[in-house]
Structures are given as C-alpha cells and as structure tokens.
XYZ file of N, CA and C in Angstrom:
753
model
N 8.238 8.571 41.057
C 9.310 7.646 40.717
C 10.372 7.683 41.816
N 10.459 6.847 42.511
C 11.697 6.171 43.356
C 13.217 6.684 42.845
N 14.204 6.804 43.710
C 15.271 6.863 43.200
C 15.628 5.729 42.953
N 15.555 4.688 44.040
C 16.224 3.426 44.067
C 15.436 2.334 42.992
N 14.485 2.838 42.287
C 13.576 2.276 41.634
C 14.063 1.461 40.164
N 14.958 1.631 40.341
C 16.106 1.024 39.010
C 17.542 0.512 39.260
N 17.059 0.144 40.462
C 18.849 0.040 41.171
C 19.046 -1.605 40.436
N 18.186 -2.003 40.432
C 18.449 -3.782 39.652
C 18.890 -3.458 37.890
N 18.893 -2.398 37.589
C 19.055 -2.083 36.067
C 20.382 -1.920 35.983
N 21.364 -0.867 37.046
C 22.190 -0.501 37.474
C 23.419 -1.932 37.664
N 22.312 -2.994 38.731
C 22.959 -4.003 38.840
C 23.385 -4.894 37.473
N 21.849 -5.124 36.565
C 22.129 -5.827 35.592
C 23.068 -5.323 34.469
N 23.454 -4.077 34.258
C 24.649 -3.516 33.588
C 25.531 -3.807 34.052
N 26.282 -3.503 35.510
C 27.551 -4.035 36.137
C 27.579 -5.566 36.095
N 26.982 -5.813 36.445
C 27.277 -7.573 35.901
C 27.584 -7.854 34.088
N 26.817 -7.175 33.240
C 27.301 -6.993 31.832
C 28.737 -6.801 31.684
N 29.153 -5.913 32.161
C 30.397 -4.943 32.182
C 31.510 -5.830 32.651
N 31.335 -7.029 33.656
C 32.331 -8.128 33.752
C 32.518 -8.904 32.941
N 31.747 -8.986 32.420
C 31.781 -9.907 30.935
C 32.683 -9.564 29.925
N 33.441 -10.526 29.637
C 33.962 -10.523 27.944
C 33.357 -9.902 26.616
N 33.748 -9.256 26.209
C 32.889 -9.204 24.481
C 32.387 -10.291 23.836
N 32.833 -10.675 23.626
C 32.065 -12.176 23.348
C 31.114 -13.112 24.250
N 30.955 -12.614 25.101
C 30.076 -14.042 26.083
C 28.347 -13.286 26.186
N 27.815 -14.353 25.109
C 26.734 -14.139 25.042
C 25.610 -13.247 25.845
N 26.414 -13.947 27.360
C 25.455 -13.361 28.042
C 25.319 -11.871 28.326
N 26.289 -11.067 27.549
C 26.247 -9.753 27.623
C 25.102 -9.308 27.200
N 24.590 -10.094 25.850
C 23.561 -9.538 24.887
C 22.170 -9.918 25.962
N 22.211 -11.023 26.244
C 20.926 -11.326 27.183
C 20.560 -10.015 28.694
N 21.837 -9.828 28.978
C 22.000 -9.112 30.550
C 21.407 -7.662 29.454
N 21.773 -7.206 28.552
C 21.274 -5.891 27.709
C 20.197 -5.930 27.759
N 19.568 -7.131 26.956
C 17.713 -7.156 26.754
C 16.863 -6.982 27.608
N 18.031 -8.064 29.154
C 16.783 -7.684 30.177
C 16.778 -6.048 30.614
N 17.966 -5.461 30.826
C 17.877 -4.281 31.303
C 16.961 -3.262 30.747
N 16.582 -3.358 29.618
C 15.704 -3.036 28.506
C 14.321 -3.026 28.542
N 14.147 -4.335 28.828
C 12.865 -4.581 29.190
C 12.144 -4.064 30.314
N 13.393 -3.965 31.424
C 13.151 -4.055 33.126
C 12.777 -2.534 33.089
N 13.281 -1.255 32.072
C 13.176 -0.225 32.314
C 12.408 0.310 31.367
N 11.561 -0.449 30.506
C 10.290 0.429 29.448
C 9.338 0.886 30.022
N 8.953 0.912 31.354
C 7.981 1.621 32.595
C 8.622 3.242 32.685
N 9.957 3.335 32.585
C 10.639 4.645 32.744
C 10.515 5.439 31.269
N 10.756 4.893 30.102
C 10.215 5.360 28.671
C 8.932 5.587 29.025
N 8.110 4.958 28.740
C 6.415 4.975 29.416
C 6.161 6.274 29.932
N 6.985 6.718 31.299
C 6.618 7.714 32.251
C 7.029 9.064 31.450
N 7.863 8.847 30.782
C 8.558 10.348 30.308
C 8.019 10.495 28.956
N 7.544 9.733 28.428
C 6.643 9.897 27.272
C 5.226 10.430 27.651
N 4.530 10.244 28.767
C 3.721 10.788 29.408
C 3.682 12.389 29.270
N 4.773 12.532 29.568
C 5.445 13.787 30.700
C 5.177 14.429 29.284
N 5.455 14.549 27.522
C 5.134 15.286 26.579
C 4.075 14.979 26.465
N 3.140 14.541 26.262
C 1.501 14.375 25.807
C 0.729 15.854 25.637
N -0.146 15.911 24.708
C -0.432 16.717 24.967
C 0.174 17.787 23.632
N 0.980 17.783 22.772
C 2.064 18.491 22.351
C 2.084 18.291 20.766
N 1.452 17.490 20.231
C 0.653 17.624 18.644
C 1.673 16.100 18.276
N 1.707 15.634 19.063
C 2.289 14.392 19.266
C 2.146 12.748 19.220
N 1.346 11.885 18.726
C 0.929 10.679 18.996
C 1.406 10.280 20.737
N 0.648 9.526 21.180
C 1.253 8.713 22.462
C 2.062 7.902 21.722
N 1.772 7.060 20.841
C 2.439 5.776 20.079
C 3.998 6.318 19.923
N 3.591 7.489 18.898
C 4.900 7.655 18.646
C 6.196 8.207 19.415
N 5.648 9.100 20.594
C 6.652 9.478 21.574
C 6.851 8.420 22.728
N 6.089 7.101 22.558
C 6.748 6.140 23.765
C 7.835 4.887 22.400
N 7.942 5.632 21.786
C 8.814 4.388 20.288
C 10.299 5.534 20.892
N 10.105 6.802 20.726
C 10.995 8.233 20.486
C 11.997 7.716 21.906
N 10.842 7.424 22.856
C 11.599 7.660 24.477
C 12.168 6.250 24.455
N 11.335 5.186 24.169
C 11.855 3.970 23.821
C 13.580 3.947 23.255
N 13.623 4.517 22.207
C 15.210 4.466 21.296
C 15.987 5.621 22.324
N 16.030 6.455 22.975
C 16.476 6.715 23.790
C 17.255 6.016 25.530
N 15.881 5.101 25.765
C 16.038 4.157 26.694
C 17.432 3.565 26.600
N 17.434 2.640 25.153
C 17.818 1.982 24.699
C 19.487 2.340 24.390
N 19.337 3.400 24.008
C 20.894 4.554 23.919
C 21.138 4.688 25.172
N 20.712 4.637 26.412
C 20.793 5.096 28.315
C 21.559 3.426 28.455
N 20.621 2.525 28.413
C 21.462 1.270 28.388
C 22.788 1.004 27.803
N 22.797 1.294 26.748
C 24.261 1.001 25.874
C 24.934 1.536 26.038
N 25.139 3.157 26.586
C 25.825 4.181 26.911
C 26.215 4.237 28.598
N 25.424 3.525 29.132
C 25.593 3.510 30.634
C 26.810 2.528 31.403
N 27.601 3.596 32.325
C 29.292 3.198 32.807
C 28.670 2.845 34.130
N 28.406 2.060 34.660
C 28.048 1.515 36.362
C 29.852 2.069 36.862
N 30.537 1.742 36.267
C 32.451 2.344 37.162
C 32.387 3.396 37.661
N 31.564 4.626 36.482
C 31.343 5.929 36.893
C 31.115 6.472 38.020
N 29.914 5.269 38.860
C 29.020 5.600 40.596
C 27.997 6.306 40.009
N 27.624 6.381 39.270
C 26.316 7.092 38.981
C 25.344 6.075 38.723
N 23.734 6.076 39.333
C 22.959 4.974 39.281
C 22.761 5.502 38.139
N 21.674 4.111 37.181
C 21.207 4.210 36.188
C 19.979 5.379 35.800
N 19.254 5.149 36.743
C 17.921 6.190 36.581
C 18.634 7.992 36.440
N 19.524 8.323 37.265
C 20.103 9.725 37.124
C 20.347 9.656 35.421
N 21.464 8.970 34.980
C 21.811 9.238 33.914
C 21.043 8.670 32.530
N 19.469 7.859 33.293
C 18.843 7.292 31.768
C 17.925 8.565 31.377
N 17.441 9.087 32.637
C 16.135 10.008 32.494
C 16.637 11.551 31.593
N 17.909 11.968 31.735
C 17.647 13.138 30.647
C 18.184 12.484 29.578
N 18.631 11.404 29.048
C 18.813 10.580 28.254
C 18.162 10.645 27.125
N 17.206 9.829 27.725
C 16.166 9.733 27.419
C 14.717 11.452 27.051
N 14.991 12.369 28.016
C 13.941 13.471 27.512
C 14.912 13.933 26.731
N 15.939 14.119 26.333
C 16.991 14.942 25.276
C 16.356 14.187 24.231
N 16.403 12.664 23.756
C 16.293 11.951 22.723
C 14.498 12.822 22.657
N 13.439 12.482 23.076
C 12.396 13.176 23.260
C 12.051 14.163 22.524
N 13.072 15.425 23.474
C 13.409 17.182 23.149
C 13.866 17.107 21.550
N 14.998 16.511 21.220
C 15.413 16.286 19.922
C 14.411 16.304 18.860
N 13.196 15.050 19.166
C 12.415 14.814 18.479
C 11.499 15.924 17.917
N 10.831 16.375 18.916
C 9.959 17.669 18.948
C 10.884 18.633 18.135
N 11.988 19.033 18.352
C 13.100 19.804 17.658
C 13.132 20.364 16.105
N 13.218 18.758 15.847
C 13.545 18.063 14.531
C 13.302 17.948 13.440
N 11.929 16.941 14.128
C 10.870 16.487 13.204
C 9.520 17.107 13.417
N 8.926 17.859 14.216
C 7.383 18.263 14.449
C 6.955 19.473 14.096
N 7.840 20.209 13.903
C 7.837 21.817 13.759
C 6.994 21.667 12.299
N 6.173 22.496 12.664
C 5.604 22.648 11.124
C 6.100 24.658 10.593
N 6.786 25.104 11.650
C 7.434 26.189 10.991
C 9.029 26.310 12.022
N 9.697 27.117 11.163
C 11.405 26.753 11.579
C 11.319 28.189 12.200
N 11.612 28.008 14.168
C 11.585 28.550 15.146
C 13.111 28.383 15.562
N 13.556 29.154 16.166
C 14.652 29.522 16.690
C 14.846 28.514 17.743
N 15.888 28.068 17.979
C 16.063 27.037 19.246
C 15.694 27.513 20.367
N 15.993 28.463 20.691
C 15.831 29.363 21.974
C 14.448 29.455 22.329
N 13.197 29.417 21.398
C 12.225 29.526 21.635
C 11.412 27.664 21.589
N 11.955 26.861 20.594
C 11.804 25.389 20.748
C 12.035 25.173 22.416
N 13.664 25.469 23.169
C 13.177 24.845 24.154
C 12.962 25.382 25.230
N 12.598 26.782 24.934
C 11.542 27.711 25.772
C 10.259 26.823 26.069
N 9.845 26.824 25.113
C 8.532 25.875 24.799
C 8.462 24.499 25.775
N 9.702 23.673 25.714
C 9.851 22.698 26.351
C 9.668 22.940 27.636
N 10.409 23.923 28.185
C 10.450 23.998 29.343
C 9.493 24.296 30.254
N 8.551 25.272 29.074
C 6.761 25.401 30.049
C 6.336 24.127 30.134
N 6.447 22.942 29.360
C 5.740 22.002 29.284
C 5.850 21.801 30.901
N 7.173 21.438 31.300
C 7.341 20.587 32.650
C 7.383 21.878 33.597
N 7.374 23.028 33.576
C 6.776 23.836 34.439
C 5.552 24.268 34.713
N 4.613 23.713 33.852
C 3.579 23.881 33.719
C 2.953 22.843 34.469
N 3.171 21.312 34.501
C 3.102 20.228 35.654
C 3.562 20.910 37.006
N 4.416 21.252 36.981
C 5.021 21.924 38.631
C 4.107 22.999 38.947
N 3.575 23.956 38.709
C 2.959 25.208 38.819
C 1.628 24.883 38.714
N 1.028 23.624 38.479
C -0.276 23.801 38.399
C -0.702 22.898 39.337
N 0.142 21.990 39.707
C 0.348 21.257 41.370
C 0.548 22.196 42.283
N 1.604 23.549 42.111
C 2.327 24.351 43.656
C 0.869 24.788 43.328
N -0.159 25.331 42.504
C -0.989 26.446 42.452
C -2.113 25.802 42.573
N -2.574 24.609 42.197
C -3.826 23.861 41.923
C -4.685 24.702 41.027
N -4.064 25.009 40.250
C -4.877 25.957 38.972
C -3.544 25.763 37.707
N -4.097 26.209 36.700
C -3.319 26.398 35.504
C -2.311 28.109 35.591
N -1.461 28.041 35.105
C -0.420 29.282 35.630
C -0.622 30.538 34.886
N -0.362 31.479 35.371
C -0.920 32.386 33.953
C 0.515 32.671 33.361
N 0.600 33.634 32.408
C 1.431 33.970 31.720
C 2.453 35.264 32.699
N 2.215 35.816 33.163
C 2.924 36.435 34.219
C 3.604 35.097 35.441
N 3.391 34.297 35.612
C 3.833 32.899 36.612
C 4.261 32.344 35.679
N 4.576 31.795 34.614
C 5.605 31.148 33.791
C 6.634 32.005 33.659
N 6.623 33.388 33.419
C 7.512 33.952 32.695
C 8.584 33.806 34.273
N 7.811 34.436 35.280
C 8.818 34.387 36.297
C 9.313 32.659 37.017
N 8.519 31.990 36.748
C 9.444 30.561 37.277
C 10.539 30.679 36.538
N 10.330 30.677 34.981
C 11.262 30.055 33.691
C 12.130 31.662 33.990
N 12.201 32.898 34.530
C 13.276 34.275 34.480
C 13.377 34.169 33.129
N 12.062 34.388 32.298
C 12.033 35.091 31.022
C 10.814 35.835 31.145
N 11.007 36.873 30.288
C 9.445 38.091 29.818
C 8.197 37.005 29.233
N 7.445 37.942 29.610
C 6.258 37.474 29.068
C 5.929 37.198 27.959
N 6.362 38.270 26.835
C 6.682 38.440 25.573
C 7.394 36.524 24.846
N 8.003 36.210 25.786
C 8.849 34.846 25.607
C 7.921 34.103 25.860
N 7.305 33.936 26.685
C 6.033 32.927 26.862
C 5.317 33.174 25.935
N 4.803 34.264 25.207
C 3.713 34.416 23.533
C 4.352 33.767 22.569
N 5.661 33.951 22.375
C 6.303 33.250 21.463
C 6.544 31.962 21.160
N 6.961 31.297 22.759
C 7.075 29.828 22.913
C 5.709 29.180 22.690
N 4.902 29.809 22.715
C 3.628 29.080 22.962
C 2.916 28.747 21.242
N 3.276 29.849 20.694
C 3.121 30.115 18.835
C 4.098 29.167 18.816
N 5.090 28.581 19.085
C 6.166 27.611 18.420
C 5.991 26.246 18.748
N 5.024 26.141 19.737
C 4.218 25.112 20.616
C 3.310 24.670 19.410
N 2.364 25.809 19.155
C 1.328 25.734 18.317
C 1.730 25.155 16.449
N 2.795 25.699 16.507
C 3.431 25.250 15.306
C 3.781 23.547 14.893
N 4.312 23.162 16.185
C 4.092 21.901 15.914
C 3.119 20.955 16.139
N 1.907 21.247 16.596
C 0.785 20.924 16.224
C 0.413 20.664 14.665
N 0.033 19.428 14.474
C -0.880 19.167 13.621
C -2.066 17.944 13.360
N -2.878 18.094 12.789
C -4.453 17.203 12.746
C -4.685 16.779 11.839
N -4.739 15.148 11.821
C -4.873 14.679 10.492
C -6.435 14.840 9.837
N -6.114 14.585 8.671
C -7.311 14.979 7.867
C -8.131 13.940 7.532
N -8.176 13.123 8.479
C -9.017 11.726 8.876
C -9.208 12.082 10.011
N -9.281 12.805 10.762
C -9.552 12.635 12.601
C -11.126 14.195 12.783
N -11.864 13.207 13.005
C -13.437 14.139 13.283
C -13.163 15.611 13.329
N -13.430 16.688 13.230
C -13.988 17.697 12.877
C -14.872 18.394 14.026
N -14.127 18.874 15.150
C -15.151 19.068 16.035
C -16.125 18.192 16.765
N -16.890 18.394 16.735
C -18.523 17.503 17.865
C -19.059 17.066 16.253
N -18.531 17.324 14.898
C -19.066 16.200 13.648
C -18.318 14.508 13.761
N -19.086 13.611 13.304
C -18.031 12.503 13.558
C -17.469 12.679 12.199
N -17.470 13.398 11.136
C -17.143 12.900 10.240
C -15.585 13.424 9.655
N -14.623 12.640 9.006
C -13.193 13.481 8.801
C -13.330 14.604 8.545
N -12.193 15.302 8.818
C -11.986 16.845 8.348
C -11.761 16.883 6.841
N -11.974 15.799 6.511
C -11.475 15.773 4.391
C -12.877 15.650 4.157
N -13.508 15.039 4.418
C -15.295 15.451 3.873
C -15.742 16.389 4.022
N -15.285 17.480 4.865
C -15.738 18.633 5.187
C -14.747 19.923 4.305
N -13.740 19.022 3.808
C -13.284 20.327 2.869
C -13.697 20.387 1.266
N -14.022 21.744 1.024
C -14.960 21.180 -0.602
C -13.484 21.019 -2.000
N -14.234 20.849 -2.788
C -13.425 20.759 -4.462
C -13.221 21.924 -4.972
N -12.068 21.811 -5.581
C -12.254 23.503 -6.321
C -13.060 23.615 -7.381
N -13.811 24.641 -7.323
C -15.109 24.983 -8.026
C -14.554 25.066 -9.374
N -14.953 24.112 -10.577
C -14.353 23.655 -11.800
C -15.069 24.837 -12.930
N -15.870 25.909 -11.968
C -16.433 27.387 -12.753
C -15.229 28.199 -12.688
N -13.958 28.205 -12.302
C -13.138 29.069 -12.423
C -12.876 29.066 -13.449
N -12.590 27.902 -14.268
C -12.298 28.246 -15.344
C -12.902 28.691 -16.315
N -14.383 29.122 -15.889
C -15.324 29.432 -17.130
C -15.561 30.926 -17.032
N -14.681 31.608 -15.655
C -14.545 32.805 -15.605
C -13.394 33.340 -16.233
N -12.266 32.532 -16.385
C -11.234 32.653 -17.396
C -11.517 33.284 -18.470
N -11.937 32.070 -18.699
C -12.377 31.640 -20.538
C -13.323 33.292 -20.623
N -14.495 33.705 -19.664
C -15.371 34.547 -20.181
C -14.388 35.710 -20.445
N -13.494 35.740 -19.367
C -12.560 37.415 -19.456
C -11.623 37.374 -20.862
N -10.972 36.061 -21.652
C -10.221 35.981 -22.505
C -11.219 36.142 -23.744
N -12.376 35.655 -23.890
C -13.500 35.640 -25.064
C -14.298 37.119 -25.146
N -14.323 37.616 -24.231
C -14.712 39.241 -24.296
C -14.360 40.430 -25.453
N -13.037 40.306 -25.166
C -12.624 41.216 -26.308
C -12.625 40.461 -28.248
N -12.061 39.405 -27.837
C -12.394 38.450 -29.128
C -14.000 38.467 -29.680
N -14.888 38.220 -29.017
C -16.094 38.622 -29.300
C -16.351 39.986 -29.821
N -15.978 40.905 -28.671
C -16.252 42.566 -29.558
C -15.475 42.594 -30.727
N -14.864 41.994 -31.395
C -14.062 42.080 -32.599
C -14.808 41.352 -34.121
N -16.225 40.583 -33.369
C -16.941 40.274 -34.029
C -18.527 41.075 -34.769
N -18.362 40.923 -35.709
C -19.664 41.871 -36.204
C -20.668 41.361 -35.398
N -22.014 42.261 -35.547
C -23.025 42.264 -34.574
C -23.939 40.794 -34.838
N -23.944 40.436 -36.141
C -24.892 39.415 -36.964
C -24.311 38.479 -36.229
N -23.218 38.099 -36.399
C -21.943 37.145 -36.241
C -22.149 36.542 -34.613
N -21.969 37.588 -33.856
C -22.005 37.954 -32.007
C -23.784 37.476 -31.607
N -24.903 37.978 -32.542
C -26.282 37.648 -32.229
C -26.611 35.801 -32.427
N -25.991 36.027 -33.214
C -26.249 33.837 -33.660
C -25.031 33.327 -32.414
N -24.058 33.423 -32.737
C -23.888 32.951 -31.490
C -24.351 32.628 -29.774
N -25.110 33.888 -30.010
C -25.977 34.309 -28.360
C -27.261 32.949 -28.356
N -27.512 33.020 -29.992
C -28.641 31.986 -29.693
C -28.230 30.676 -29.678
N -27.368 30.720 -30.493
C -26.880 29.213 -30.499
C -26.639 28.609 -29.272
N -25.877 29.341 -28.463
C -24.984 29.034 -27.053
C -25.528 29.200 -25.882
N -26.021 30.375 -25.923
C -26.516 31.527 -24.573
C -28.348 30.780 -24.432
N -29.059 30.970 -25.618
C -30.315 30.757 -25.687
C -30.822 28.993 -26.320
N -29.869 28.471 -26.486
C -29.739 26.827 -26.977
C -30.687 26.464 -28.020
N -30.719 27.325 -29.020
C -31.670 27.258 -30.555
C -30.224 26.098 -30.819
N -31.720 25.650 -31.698
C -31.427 25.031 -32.848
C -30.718 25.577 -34.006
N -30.174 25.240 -35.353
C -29.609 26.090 -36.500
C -30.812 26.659 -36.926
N -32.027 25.332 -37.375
C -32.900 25.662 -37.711
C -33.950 26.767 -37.420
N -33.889 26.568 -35.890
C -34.656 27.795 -35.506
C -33.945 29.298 -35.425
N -32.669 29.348 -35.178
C -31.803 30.790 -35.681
C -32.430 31.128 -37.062
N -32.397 30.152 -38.226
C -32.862 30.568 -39.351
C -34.401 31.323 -39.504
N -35.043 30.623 -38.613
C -36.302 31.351 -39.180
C -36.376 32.470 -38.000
N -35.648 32.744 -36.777
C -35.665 33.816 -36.100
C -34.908 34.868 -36.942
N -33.958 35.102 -37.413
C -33.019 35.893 -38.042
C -33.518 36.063 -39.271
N -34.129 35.240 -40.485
C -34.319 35.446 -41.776
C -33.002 34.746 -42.532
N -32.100 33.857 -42.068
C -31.285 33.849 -42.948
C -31.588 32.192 -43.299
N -31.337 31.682 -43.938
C -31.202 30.137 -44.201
C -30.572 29.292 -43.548
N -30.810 27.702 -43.047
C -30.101 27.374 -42.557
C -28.589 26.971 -42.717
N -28.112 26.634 -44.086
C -26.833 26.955 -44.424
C -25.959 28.121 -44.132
N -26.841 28.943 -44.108
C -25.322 30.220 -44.053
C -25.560 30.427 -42.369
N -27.078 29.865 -41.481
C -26.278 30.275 -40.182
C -24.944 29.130 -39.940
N -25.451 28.059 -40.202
C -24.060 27.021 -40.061
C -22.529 27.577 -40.832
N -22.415 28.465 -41.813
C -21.566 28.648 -42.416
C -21.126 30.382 -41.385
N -22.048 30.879 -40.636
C -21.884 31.697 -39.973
C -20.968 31.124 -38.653
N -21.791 30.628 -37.869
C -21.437 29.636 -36.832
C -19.836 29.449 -36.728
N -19.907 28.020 -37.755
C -17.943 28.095 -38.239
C -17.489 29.011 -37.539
N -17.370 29.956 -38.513
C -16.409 30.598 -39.129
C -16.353 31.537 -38.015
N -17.359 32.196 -37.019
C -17.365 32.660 -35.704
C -16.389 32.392 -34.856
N -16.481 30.809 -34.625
C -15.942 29.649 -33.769
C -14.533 29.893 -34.069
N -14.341 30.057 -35.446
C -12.557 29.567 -36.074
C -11.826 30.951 -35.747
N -13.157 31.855 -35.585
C -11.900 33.194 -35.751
C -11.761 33.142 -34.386
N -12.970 32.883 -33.146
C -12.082 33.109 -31.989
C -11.337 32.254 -31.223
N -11.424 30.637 -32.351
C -10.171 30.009 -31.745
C -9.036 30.772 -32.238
N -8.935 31.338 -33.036
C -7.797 31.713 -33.609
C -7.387 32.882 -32.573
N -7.913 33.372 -32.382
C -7.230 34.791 -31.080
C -7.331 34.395 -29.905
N -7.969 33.399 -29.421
C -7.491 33.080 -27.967
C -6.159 31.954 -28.337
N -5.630 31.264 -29.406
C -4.478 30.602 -29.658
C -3.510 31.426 -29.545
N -3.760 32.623 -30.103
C -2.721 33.621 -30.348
C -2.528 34.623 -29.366
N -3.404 34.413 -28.356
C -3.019 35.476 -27.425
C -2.112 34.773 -26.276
C-alpha cells in the first residue's frame, strides 16, 4: 500500500470541510470518499483472516470503521487520510475480536498479546521465510515465552465452528455426526429406584412379575406355570404394580 495512495480521499474531505452544513454536496463528497476507500477496509480485513472469524464479517467490522475514519477525519490537522484511517480502522477490528469473539473471558493484556502475533507473525515469516517459533515471537513482541502459550490459548478461544460446516475430510455437518442422548438412561434410573421397592416384595409377588415383564408370558400362561389361576395372577399383578407405584411416588 502506497502512502500517497489515498491522497484523493484526503482531497475529497477538504473540499467537504468548505462546505456549509447544509449543502448537499457534503453528503455526496462523504459517499464518494467511502466508496473510493473500501479497497483499504478490504486490505486490513485481510490482515485478520485466519482468526475464527468470517471474511464477510470482518470486511462489514473494518467497513464501519472506514466509515468512522471518514466522518472523524480533520484534513486542517496536515495529517493525510490513510495515516489516520488505517489504525482507525484495525482498533474498530481489534475491538471486535475483543468484544464479541471470545468464547472465554481473557485478560486484555493477553487479547492484544494475541493481536499482536497476528501482524508479527506476517513480518517474521517474510524476514524468516518460514513460520516463527515461539522463542522469535516472544523476542520481537519483548515478552516470555510463557506469554506467547497464553496468547495463543486466547487465540484459540475465540475460535469457533459451526455445526453445519463438514467434519474433517467427511462432507457431512458436524451435527450428523453428533449422536442423541441415549433415551436408556432413564431405564437405568428407573432400575436403581425399583430395586429396593422390589426387595420389599414377597418372593411369589417378585416371580410373576419376572414373567410377566422380564420373560413376556401371558396371564394365562403364568397361571399354568405357577399353579395359580388366572384371576388371582391378575389380582397379583395389580396390586404388585400399585404398591411400587406407591414407593417410587413417595420416595
């Protein structure tokens, strides 16, 4: 990027700035400047990629920043536009990441620790033509190493993957690949709460049940396995049923 590469942006503000409050053409001379400089949003939205971030959404982030560099920008001052749009603009950025992305609440100090490998990490892997190690960050950035483990976990923190987006080398979402909760938990419940309620049942009482439930007889056939009639296993049955609704109600 040029220094002089925005000097017409610079211009089209100072010409704004002669203008009246009222004369339309202030609002027009704004839009274009706006327009003329969404190549510079573009570039510095670049510059985070990479960072658990949408492209979409960090060239909208650098965008409303732009946009704050324009409206905020004094041409009287002598300062060209590009000096004062570009940290403008990565603050609005930095903010963002800050703010809104963290999926755990990190200390500032280490948020823009983090930041700062990002764009030292472009510099150092150009001076080096390799990726930097962790001993070469700590000393560009004159922090411990220990600070680079940390920034990098706070890096990692704001990372996240939607649960529509493939699954590795599967094409298929990461939500098809996660299962249901197994609807047998509750029948391990139920077995640990019916345990003792059961031993509280006579043995006759506890055996018809086993067949009824456990072994899937018929009434009829309990009767002629057991010797008893089919009325009283049904009148057995019941009354089984009622007493241990009654103690798992009550427990």
């Amino acid at each position: 990027m040029k220094d002089n590469e925005y000097n017409h942006v610079s211009d089209l503000l100072a010409e704004r700035d002669t203008l009246n409050d009222d004369d339309p053409r202030r609002a027009a001379l704004r839009d274009r400047a706006v327009v003329e400089s969404l190549p510079l949003a573009q570039h510095i939205a670049q510059r985070f990629a990479g960072r658990g971030e949408s492209h979409d959404d960090l060239v909208q982030v650098a965008r409303l920043g732009l946009i704050q560099a324009v409206d905020r920008f004094q041409p009287s001052r002598g300062a060209d536009f590009l000096s004062f749009a570009v940290p403008t603009v990565m603050g609005e950025v930095r903010r963002h990441f800050r703010d809104k992305t963290a999926m755990l609440r990190t200390p500032r100090r280490v948020k823009e620790l983090a930041l700062r490998m990002g764009i030292a990490e472009a510099q150092l892997t150009h001076q080096l033509r390799r990726s930097p190690t962790r001993a070469e960050f700590a000393a560009e950035l004159d922090v411990d190493v220990a600070d680079i483990d940390e920034a990098r976990l706070a890096s990692a923190a704001s990372s996240t993957v939607s649960l529509d987006s493939p699954a590795g080398d599967c094409d298929r979402p990461s939500s098809e690949r996660i299962g249901d909760a197994d609807g047998r938990y509750d029948v391990v419940d139920d077995t640990h709460a019916l345990r003792p309620a059961l031993a509280r049942l006579r043995d006759r009482e506890r055996r018809i049940l086993g067949l009824r439930y456990f072994e899937d007889l018929s009434q009829s056939a309990i009767a002629e396995r057991t010797g008893l009639s089919q009325m009283h296993v049904s009148r057995l049955l019941r009354k089984s049923i009622a007493d241990l609704r009654q103690e798992l109600t009550a427990a």
